[in-house]
CSV table of C-alpha atoms in Angstrom, one decimal:
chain,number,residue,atom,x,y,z
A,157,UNK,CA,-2.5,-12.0,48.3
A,158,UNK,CA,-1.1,-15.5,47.2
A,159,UNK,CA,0.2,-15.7,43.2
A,160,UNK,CA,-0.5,-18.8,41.0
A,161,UNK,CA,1.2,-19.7,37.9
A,162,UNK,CA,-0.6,-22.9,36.4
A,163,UNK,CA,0.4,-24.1,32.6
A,164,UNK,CA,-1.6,-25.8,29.9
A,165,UNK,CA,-4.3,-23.3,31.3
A,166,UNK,CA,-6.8,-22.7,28.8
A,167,UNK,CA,-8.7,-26.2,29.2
A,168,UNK,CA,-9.6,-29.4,31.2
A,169,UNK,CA,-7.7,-30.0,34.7
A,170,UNK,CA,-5.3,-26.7,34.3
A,171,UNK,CA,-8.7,-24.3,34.0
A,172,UNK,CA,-10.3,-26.3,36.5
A,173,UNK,CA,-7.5,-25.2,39.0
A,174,UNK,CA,-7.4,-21.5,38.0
A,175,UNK,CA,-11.2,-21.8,38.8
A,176,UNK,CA,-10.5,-23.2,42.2
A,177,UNK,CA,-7.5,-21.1,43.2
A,178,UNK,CA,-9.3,-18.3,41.8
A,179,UNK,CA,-12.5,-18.8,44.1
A,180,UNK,CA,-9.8,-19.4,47.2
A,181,UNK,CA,-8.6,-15.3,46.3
A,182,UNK,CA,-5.4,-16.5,44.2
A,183,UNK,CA,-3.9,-14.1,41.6
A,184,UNK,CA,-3.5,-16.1,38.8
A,185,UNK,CA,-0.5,-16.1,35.6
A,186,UNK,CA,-2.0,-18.4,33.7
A,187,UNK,CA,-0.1,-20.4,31.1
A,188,UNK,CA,-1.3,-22.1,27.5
A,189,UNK,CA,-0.6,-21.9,23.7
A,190,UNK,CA,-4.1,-20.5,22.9
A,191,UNK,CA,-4.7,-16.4,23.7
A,192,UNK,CA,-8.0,-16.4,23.1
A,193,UNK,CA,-9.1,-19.2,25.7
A,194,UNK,CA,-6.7,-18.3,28.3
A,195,UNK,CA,-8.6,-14.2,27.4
A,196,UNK,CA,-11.8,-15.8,28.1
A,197,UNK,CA,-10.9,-17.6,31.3
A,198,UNK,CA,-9.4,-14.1,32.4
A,199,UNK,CA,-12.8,-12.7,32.1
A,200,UNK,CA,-14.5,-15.2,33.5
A,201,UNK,CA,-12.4,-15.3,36.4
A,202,UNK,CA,-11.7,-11.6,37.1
A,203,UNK,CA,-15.6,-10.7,36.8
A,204,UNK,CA,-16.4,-13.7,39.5
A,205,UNK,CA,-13.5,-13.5,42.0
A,206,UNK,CA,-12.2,-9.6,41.6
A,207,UNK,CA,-8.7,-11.5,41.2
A,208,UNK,CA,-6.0,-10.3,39.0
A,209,UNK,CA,-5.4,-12.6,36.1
A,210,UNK,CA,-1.6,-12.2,33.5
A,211,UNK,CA,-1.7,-14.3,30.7
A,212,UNK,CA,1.4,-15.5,29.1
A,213,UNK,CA,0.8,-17.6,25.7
A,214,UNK,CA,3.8,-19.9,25.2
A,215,UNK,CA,4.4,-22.9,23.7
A,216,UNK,CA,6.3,-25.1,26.0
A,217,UNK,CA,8.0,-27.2,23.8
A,218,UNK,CA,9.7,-24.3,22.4
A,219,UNK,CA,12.9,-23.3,24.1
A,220,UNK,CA,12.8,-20.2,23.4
A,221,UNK,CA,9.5,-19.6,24.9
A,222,UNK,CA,9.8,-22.1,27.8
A,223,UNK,CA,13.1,-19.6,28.6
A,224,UNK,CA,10.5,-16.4,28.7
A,225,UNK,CA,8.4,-18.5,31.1
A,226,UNK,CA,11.2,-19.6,33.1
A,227,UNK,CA,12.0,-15.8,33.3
A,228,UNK,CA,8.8,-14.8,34.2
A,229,UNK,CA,9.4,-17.0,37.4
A,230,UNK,CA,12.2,-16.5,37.9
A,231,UNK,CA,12.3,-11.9,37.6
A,232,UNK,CA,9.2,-10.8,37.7
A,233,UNK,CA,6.6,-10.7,40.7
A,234,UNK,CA,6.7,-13.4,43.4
A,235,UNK,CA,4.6,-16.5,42.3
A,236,UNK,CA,3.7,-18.7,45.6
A,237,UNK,CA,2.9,-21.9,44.0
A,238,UNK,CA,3.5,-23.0,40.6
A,239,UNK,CA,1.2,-25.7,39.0
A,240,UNK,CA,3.2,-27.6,36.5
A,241,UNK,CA,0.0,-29.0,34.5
A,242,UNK,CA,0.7,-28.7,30.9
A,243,UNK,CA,1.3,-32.4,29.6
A,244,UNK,CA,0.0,-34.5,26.6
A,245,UNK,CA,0.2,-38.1,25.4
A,246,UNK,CA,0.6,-39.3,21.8
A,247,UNK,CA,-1.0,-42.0,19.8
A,248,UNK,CA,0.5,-45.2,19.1
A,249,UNK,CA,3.6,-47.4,20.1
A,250,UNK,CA,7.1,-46.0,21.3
A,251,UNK,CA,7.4,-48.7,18.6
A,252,UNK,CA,5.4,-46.8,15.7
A,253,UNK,CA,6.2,-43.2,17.3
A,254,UNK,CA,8.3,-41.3,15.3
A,255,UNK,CA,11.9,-40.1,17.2
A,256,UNK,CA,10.9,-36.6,16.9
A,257,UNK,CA,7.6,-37.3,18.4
A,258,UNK,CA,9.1,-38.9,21.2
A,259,UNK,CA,11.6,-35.9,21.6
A,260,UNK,CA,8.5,-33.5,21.5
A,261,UNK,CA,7.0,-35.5,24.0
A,262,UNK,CA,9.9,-35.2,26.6
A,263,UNK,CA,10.5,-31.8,26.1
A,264,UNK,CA,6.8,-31.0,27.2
A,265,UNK,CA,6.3,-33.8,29.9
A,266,UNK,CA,9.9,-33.7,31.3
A,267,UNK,CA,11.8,-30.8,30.2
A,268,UNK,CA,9.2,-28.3,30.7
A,269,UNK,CA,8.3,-28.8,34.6
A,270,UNK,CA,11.9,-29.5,35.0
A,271,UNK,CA,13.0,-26.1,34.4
A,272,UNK,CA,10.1,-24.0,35.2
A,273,UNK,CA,10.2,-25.9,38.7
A,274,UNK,CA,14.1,-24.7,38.6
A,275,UNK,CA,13.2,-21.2,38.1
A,276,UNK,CA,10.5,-20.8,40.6
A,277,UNK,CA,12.0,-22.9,43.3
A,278,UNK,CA,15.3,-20.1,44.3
A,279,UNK,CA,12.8,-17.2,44.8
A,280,UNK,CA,11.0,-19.8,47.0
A,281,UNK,CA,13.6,-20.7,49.0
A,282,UNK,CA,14.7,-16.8,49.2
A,283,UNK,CA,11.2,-15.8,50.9
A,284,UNK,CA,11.0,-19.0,53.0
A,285,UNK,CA,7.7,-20.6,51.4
A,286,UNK,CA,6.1,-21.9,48.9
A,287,UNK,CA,4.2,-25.0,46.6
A,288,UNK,CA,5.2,-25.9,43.8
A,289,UNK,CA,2.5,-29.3,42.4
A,290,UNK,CA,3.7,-31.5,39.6
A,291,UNK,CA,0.7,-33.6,37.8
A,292,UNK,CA,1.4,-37.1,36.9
A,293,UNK,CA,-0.2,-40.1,36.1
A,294,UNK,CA,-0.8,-43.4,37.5
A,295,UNK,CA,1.0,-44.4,34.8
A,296,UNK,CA,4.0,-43.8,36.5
A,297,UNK,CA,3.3,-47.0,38.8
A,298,UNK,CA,1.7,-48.8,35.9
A,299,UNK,CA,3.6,-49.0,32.5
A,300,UNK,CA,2.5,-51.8,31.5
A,301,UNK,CA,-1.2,-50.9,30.7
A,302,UNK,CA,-0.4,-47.5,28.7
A,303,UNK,CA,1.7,-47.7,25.3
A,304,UNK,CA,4.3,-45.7,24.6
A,305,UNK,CA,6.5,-43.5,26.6
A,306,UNK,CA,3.9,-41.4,28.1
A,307,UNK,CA,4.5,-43.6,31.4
A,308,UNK,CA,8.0,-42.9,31.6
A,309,UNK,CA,7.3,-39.8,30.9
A,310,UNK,CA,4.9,-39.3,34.3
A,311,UNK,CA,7.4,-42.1,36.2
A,312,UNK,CA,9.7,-39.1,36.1
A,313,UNK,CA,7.0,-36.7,37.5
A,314,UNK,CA,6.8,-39.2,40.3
A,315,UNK,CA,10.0,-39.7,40.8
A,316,UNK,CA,11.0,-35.6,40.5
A,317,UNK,CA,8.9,-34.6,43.0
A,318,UNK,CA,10.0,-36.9,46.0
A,319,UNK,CA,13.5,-36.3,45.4
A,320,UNK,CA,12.9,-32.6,44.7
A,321,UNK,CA,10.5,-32.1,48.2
A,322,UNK,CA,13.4,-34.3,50.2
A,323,UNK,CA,15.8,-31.0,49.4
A,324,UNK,CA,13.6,-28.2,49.9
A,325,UNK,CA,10.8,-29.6,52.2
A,326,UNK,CA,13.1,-28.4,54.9
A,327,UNK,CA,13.8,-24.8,53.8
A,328,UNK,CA,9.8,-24.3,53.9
A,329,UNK,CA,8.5,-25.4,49.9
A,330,UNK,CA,5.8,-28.2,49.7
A,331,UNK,CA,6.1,-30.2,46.8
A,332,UNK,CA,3.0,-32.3,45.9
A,333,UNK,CA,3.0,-34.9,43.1
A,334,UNK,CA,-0.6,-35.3,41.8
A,335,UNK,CA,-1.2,-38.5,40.1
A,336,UNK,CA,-4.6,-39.1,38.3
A,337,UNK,CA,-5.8,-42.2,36.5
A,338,UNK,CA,-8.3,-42.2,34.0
A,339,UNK,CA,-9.7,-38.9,33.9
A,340,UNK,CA,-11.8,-37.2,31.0
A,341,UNK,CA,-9.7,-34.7,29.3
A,342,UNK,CA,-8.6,-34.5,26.1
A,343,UNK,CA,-5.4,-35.8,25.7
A,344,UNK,CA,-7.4,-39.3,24.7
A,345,UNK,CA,-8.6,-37.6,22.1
A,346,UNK,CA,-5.1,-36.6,21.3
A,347,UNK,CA,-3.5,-40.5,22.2
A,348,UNK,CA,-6.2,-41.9,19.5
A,349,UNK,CA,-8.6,-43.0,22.2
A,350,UNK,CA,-12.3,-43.2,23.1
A,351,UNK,CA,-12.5,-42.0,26.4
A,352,UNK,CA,-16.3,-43.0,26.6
A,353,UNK,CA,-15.0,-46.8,26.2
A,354,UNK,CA,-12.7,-46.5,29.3
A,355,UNK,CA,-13.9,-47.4,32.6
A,356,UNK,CA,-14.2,-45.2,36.0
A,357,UNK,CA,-13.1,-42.1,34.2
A,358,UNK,CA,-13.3,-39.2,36.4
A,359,UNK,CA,-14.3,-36.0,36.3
A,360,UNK,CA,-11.6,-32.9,36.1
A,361,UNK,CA,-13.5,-31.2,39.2
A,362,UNK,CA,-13.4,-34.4,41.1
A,363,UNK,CA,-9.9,-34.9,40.3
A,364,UNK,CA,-9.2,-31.0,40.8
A,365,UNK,CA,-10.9,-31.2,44.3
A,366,UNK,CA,-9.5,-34.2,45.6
A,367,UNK,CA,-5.7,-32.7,44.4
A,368,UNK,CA,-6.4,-29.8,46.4
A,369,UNK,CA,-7.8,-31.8,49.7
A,370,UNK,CA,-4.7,-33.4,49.6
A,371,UNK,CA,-2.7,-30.1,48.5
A,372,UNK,CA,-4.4,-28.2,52.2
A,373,UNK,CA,-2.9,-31.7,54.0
A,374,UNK,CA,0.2,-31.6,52.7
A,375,UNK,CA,0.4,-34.7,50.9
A,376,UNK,CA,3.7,-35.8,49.1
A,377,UNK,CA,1.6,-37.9,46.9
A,378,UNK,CA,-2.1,-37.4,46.1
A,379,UNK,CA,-3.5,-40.9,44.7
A,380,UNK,CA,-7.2,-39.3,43.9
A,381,UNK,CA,-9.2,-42.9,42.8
A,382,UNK,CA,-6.8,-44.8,45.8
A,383,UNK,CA,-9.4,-45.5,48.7
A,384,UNK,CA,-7.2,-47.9,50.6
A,385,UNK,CA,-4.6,-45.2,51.5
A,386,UNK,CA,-2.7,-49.1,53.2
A,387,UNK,CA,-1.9,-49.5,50.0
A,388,UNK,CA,0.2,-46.7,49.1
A,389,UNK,CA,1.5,-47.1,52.6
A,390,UNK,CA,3.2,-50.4,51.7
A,391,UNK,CA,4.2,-49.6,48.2
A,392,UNK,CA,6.3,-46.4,50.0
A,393,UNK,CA,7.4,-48.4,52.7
A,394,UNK,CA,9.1,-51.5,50.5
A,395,UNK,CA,10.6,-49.2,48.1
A,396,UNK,CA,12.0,-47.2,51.1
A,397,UNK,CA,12.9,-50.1,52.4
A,398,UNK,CA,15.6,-51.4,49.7
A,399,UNK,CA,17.4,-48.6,50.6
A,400,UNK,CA,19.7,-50.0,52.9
A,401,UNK,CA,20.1,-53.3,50.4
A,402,UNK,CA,21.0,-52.1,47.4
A,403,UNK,CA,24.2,-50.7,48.2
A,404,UNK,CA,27.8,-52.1,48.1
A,405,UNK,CA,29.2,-55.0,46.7
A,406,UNK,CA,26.9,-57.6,44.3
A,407,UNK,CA,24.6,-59.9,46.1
A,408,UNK,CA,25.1,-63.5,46.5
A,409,UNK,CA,22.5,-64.4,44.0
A,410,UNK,CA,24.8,-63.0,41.3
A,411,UNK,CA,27.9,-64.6,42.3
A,412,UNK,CA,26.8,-67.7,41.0
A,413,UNK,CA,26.6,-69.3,37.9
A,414,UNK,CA,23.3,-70.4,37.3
């Protein structure tokens, strides 16, 4: 029987996948700041799928209880794939955003999956398998249409992931970076926007399903809304592609003066 820890589990895309893993016969730890919903999901989970269900209540942007989850990865029973979920947004500009807004923001988007990835991924490595899946945004490729730095935030999702699955894809862990667009949770209500004014939102099972199609392919990216999978094609293969070009001394377009 395969383990799952998922965080920010008591609610939109993060109880969506304990429902799924759940209903595939995954134990689940199951992650969030609220007992009480992450007690009623236990139920609700445990009396469909006869699957054991730990809750751990933590507040992620806490240090000292990030550290107890880290632990819990890190010590106690073997989890097989982590789902790093937990994530939020905030209202306004980086412009307007208070510094200790912004600090709470990186702690939860960036800090967070950073080190509960670090803890998991040694035991991994030790038993020769595991997933660990990192949810983004599309954000990440377009800055420009989101305030803030909730994009740079998810750009580092992006980015984490790739470099992360390059160094232990080949001692047997998949890494798969999920990266949504527009999809009706409610961390717009949270970033001060109506999400019922936003076109193509999509559905948390629709994204949940489509992440985990591309999760049983092995996907190092999953694009959800991207039909023309070309285009991600081409986007990977240019920026690959620099690779060999941006190294060594400076180019001859900056050796003159303009």
């Amino acid at each position: 029987m395969s383990t799952a820890l998922i965080t920010g589990a008591s609610a939109g895309i993060g109880a969506t996948y304990a429902r799924r893993l759940a209903a595939r016969g995954y134990d689940l730890t199951i992650v969030a700041r609220t007992t009480a919903k992450l007690e009623q999901l236990a139920a609700e989970l445990t009396s469909a799928h006869g699957v054991k269900v730990e809750i751990l209540t933590a507040d992620l942007t806490d240090a000292t209880q990030l550290a107890r989850i880290a632990d819990r990865l890190r010590s106690g029973a073997p989890i097989d794939l982590l789902v790093n979920n937990a994530g939020d947004s905030l209202p306004g500009t980086f412009t307007t955003t208070q510094p200790a807004d912004l600090d709470w923001l990186i702690q939860l988007n960036i800090t967070a999956p950073t080190l509960l990835a670090s803890a998991a991924v040694a035991g991994m490595i030790e038993r020769g398998h595991g997933s660990i899946v990192n949810v983004g945004s599309a954000t990440a490729l377009l800055p420009e249409y989101f305030p803030g730095i909730y994009p740079a935030t998810k750009a580092y999702i992006l980015t984490f992931s790739q470099g992360l699955a390059a160094e232990v894809g080949p001692k047997g862990i998949y890494v798969q970076a999920v990266v949504p667009a527009a999809t009706r949770t409610a961390i717009w209500n949270r970033s001060g926007v109506d999400v019922d004014n936003l076109p193509n939102v999509m559905e948390v099972d629709d994204l949940v399903d489509a992440a985990l199609v591309g999760f049983d392919r092995k996907e190092a990216v999953t694009v959800p809304p991207l039909g023309d999978l070309s285009l991600w094609q081409a986007y990977e293969a240019a920026r690959l592609s620099m690779g060999p070009n941006i190294s060594g001394t400076p180019a001859e377009r900056y050796r003159k003066v303009a």
